[in-house]
mmCIF file of C-alpha atoms in Angstrom:
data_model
loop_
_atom_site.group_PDB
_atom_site.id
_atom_site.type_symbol
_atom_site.label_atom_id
_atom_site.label_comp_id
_atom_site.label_asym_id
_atom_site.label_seq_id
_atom_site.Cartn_x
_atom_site.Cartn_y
_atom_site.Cartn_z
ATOM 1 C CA UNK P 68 108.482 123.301 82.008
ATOM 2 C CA UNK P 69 107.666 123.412 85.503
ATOM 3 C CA UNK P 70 104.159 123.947 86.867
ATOM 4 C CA UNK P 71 105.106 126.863 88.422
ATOM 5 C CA UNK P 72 106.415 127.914 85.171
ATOM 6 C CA UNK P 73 103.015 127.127 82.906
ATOM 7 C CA UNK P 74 100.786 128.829 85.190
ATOM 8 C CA UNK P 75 103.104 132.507 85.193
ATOM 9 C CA UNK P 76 102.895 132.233 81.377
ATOM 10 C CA UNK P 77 99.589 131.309 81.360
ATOM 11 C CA UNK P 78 98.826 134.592 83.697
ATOM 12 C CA UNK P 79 101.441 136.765 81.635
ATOM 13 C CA UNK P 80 99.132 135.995 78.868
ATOM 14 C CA UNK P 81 95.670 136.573 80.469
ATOM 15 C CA UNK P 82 97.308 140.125 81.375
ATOM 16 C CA UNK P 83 98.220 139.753 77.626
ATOM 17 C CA UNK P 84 94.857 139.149 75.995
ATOM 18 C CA UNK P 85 93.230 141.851 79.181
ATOM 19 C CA UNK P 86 95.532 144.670 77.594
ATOM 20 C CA UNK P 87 94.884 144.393 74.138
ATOM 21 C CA UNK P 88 90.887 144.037 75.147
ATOM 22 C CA UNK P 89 91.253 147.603 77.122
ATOM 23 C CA UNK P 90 93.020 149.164 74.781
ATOM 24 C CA UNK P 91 90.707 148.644 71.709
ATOM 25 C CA UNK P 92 88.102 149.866 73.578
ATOM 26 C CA UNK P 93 89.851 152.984 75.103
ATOM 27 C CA UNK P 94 91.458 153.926 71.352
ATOM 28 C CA UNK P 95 88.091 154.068 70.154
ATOM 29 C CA UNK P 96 86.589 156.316 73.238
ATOM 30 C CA UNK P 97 89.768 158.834 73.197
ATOM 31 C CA UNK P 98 89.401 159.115 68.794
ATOM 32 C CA UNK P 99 85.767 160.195 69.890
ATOM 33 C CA UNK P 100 85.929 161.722 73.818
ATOM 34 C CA UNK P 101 88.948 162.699 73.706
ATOM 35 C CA UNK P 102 91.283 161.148 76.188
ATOM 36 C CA UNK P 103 89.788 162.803 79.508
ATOM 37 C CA UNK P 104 87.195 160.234 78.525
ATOM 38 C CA UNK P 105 89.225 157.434 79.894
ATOM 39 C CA UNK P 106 89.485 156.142 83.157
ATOM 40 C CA UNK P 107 89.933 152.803 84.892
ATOM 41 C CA UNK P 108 86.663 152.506 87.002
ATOM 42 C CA UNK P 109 84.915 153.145 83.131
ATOM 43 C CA UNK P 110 86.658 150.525 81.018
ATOM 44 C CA UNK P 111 86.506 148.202 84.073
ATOM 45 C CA UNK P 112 82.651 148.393 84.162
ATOM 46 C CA UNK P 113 82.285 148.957 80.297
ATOM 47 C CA UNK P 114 84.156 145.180 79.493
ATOM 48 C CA UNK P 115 83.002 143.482 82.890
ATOM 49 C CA UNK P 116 86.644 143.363 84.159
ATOM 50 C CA UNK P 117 87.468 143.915 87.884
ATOM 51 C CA UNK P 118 88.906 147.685 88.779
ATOM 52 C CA UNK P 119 91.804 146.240 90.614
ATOM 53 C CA UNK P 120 92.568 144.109 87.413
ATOM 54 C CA UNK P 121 92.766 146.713 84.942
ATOM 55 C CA UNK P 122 94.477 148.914 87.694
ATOM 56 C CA UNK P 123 97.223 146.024 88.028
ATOM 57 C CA UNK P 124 97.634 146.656 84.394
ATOM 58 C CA UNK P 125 98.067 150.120 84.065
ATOM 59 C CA UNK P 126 98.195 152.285 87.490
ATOM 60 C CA UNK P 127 96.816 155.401 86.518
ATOM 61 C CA UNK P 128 94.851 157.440 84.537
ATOM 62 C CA UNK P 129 97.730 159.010 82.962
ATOM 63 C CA UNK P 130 99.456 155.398 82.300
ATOM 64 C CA UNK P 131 96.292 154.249 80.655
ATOM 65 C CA UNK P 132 96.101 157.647 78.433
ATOM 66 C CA UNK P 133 100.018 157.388 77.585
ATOM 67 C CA UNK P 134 99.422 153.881 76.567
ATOM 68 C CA UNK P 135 96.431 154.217 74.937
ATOM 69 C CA UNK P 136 98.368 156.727 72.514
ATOM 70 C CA UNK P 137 101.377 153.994 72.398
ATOM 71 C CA UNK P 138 99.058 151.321 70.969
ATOM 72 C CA UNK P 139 97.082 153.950 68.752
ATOM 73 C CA UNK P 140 100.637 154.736 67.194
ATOM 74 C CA UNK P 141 100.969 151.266 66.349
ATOM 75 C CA UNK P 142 97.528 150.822 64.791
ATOM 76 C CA UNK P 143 98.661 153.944 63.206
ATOM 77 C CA UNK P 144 101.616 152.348 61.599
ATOM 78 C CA UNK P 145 100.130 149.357 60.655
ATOM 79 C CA UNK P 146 97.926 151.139 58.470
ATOM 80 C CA UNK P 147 99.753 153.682 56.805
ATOM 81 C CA UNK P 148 103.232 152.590 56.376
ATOM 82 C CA UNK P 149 104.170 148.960 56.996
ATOM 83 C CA UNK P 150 101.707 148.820 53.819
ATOM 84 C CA UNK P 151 104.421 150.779 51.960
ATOM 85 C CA UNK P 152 107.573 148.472 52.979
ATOM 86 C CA UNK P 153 108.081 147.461 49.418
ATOM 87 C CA UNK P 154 107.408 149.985 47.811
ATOM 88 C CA UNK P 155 111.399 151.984 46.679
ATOM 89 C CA UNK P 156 111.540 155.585 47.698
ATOM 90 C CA UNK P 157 109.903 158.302 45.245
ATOM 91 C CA UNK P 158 106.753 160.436 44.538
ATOM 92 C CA UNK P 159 104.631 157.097 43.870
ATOM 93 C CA UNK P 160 105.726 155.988 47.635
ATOM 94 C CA UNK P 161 104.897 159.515 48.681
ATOM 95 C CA UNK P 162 101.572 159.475 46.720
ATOM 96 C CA UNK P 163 100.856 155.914 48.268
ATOM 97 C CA UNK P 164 101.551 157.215 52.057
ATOM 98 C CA UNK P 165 98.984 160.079 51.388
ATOM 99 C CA UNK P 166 96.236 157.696 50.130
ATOM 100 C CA UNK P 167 96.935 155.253 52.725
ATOM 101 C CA UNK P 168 96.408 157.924 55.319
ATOM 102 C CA UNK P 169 93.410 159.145 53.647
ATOM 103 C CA UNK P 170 92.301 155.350 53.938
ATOM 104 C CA UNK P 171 92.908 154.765 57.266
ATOM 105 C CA UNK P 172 91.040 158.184 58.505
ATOM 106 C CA UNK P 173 87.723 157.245 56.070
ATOM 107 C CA UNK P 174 87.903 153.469 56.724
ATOM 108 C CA UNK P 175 87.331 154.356 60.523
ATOM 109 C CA UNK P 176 90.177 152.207 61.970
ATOM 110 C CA UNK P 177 89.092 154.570 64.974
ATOM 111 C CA UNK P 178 85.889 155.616 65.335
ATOM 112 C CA UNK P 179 86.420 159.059 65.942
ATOM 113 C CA UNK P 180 88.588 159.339 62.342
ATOM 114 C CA UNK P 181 92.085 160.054 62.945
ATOM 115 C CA UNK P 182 93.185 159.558 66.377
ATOM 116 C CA UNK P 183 96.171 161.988 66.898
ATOM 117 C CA UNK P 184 93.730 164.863 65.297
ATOM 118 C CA UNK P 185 91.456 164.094 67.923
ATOM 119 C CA UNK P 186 93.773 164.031 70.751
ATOM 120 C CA UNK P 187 96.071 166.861 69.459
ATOM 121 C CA UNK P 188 92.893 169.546 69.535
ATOM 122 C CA UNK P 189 92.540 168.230 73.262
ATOM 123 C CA UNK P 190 95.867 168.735 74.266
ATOM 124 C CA UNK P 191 97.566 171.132 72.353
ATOM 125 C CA UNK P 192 97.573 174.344 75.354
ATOM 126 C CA UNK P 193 98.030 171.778 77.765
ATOM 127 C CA UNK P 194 100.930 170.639 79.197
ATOM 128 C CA UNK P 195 102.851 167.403 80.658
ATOM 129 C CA UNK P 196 103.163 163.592 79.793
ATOM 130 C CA UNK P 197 100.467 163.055 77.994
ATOM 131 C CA UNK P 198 100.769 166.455 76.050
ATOM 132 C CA UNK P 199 103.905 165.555 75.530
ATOM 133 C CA UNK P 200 103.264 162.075 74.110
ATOM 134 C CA UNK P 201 100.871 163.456 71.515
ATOM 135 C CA UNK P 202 103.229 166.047 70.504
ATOM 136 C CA UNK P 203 105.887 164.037 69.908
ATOM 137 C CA UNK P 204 103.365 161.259 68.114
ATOM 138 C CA UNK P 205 102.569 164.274 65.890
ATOM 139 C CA UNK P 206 106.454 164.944 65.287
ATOM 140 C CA UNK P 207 107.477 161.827 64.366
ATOM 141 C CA UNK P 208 104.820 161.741 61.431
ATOM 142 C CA UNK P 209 105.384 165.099 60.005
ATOM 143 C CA UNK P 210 109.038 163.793 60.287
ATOM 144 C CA UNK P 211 108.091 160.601 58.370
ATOM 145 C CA UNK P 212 106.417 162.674 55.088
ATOM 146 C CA UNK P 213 109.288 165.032 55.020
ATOM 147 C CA UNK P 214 111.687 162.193 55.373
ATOM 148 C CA UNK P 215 109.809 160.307 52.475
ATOM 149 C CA UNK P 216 109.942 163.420 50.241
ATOM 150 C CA UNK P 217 113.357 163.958 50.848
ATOM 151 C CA UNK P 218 114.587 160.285 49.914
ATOM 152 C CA UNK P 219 112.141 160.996 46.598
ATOM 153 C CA UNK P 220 113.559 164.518 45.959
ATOM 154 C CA UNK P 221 117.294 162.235 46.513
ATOM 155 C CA UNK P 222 116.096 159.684 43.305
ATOM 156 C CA UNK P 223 114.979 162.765 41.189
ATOM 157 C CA UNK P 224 111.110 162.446 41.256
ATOM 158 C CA UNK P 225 111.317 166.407 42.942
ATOM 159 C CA UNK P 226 112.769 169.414 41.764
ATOM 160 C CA UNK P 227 116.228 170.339 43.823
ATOM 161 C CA UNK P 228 114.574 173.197 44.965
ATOM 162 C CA UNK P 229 111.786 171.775 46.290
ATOM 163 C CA UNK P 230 111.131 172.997 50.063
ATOM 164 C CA UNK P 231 110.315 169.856 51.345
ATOM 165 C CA UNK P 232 109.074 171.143 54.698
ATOM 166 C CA UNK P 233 106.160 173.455 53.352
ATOM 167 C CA UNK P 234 105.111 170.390 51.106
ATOM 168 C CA UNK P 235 104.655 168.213 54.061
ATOM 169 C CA UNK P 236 102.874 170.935 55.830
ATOM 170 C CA UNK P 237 100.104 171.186 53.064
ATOM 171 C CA UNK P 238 100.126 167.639 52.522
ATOM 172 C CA UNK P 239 99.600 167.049 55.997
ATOM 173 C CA UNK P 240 96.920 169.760 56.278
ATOM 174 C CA UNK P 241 95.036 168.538 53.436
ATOM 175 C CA UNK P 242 94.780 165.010 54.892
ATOM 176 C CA UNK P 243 93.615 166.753 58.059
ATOM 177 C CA UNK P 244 90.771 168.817 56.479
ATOM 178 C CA UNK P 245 89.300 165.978 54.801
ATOM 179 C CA UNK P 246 89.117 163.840 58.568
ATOM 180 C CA UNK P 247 87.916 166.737 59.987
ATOM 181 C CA UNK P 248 84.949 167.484 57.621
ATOM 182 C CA UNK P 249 84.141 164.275 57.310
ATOM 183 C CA UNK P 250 83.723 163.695 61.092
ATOM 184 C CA UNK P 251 81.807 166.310 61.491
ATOM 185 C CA UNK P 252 79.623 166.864 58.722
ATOM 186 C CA UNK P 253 79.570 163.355 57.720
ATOM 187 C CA UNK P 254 80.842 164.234 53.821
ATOM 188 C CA UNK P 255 83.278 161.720 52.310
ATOM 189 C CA UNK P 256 83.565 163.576 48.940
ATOM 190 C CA UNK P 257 86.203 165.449 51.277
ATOM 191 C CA UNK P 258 88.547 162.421 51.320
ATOM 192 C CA UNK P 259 88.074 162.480 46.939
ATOM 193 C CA UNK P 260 88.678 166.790 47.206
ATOM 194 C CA UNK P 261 91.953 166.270 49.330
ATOM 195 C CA UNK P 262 93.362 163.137 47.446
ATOM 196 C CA UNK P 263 93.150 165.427 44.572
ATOM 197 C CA UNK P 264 94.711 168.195 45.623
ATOM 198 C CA UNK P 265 97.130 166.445 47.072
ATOM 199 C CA UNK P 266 98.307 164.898 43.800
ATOM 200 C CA UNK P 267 98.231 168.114 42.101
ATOM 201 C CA UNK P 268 100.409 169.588 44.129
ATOM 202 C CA UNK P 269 103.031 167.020 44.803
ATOM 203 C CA UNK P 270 102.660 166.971 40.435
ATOM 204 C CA UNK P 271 103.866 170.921 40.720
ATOM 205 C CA UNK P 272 106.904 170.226 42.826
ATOM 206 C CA UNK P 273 107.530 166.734 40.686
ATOM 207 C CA UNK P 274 110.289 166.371 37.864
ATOM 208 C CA UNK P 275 109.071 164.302 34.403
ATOM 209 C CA UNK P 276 110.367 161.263 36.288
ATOM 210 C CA UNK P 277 108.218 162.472 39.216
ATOM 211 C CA UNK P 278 105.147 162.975 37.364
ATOM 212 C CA UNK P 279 105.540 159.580 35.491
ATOM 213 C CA UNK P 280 106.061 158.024 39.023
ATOM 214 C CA UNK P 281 102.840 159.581 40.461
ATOM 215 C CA UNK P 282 100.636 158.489 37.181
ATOM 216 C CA UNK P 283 97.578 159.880 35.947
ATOM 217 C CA UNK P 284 95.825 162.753 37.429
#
């Protein structure tokens, strides 16, 4: 390889290693600030970067907010499904995306709790890119649950009837309940509460199979 050559790859990944340093930092201040909180001058100073670097890397306010929410989905995947690749569709995979979640909100991967709780409340009358990005963040993983209960309601672990929508919703609400009263009032008996409410119901929409599947109460 040319000289030429080792030096652009050797830039490519300083801008690399500068990206991922930003946005660990700026994950963490939007799960807590919100993502208003963010802007280039502040993460320059904060990690002793020059403005005009960081700006190279991201343009805008709004570019550094939409990615921001890009890399949080990825954290966010990382920790609650990729975990779950071998596990086969049914109400134990179902019950094992729910604790995973519950896991990732009271293990702090962000220090604010969940990140797209945080963000949603910010943005959810607002409207434009960033709105958008978050709503769409937040559509893809009610999507996901309902998609997971639907492949275990196709193997028989759920009653046909089953209406797998309002499941997900109170799933999904649950979940949310227990980051939001732990955030605030510092409680992590709510994480316990909504784990086990969570079982029970998924245990009243479950078949025998289902039930066997999700284990003990």
């Amino acid at each position: 390889m040319s000289d030429t050559g080792t030096k652009t790859d050797g830039r490519v990944e300083r801008g690399n290693q500068t990206r991922r340093l930003v946005l660990g930092r700026t994950m963490d201040i939007a799960s807590v600030e919100g993502l208003d909180g963010l802007s280039l001058g502040r993460i320059a100073t904060e990690l002793q970067l020059s403005k005009s670097g960081v700006f190279a890397l991201f343009g805008s306010k709004e570019e550094l907010q939409l990615s921001t929410i890009r890399a949080a989905a990825a954290v966010f995947a990382e920790k609650v499904i990729t975990p779950l690749k071998d596990v086969p569709p049914g109400a134990r995979r179902v019950r094992e995306l729910c604790r995973n979640w519950l896991a990732y909100s009271s293990d702090r991967v962000f220090a604010g709790g969940c990140f797209f709780y945080a963000v949603s409340a910010e943005f959810d009358a607002r409207t434009g890119p960033v709105h958008d990005a978050v709503a769409q963040a937040r559509c893809d993983w009610t999507a996901y649950v309902e998609r997971s209960l639907t492949e275990a309601q196709a193997v028989g672990d759920f009653t046909r009837d089953l209406d797998v929508e309002q499941l997900a919703f109170e799933v999904i609400a649950l979940m949310e309940a227990a980051n939001a009263h732990s955030v605030l009032l510092g409680d992590v008996r709510t994480y316990d509460r909504a784990e086990r409410g969570i079982t029970a119901r998924l245990r009243a929409s479950a078949t025998d199979r289902g039930r066997d599947g999700l284990g003990a109460e």
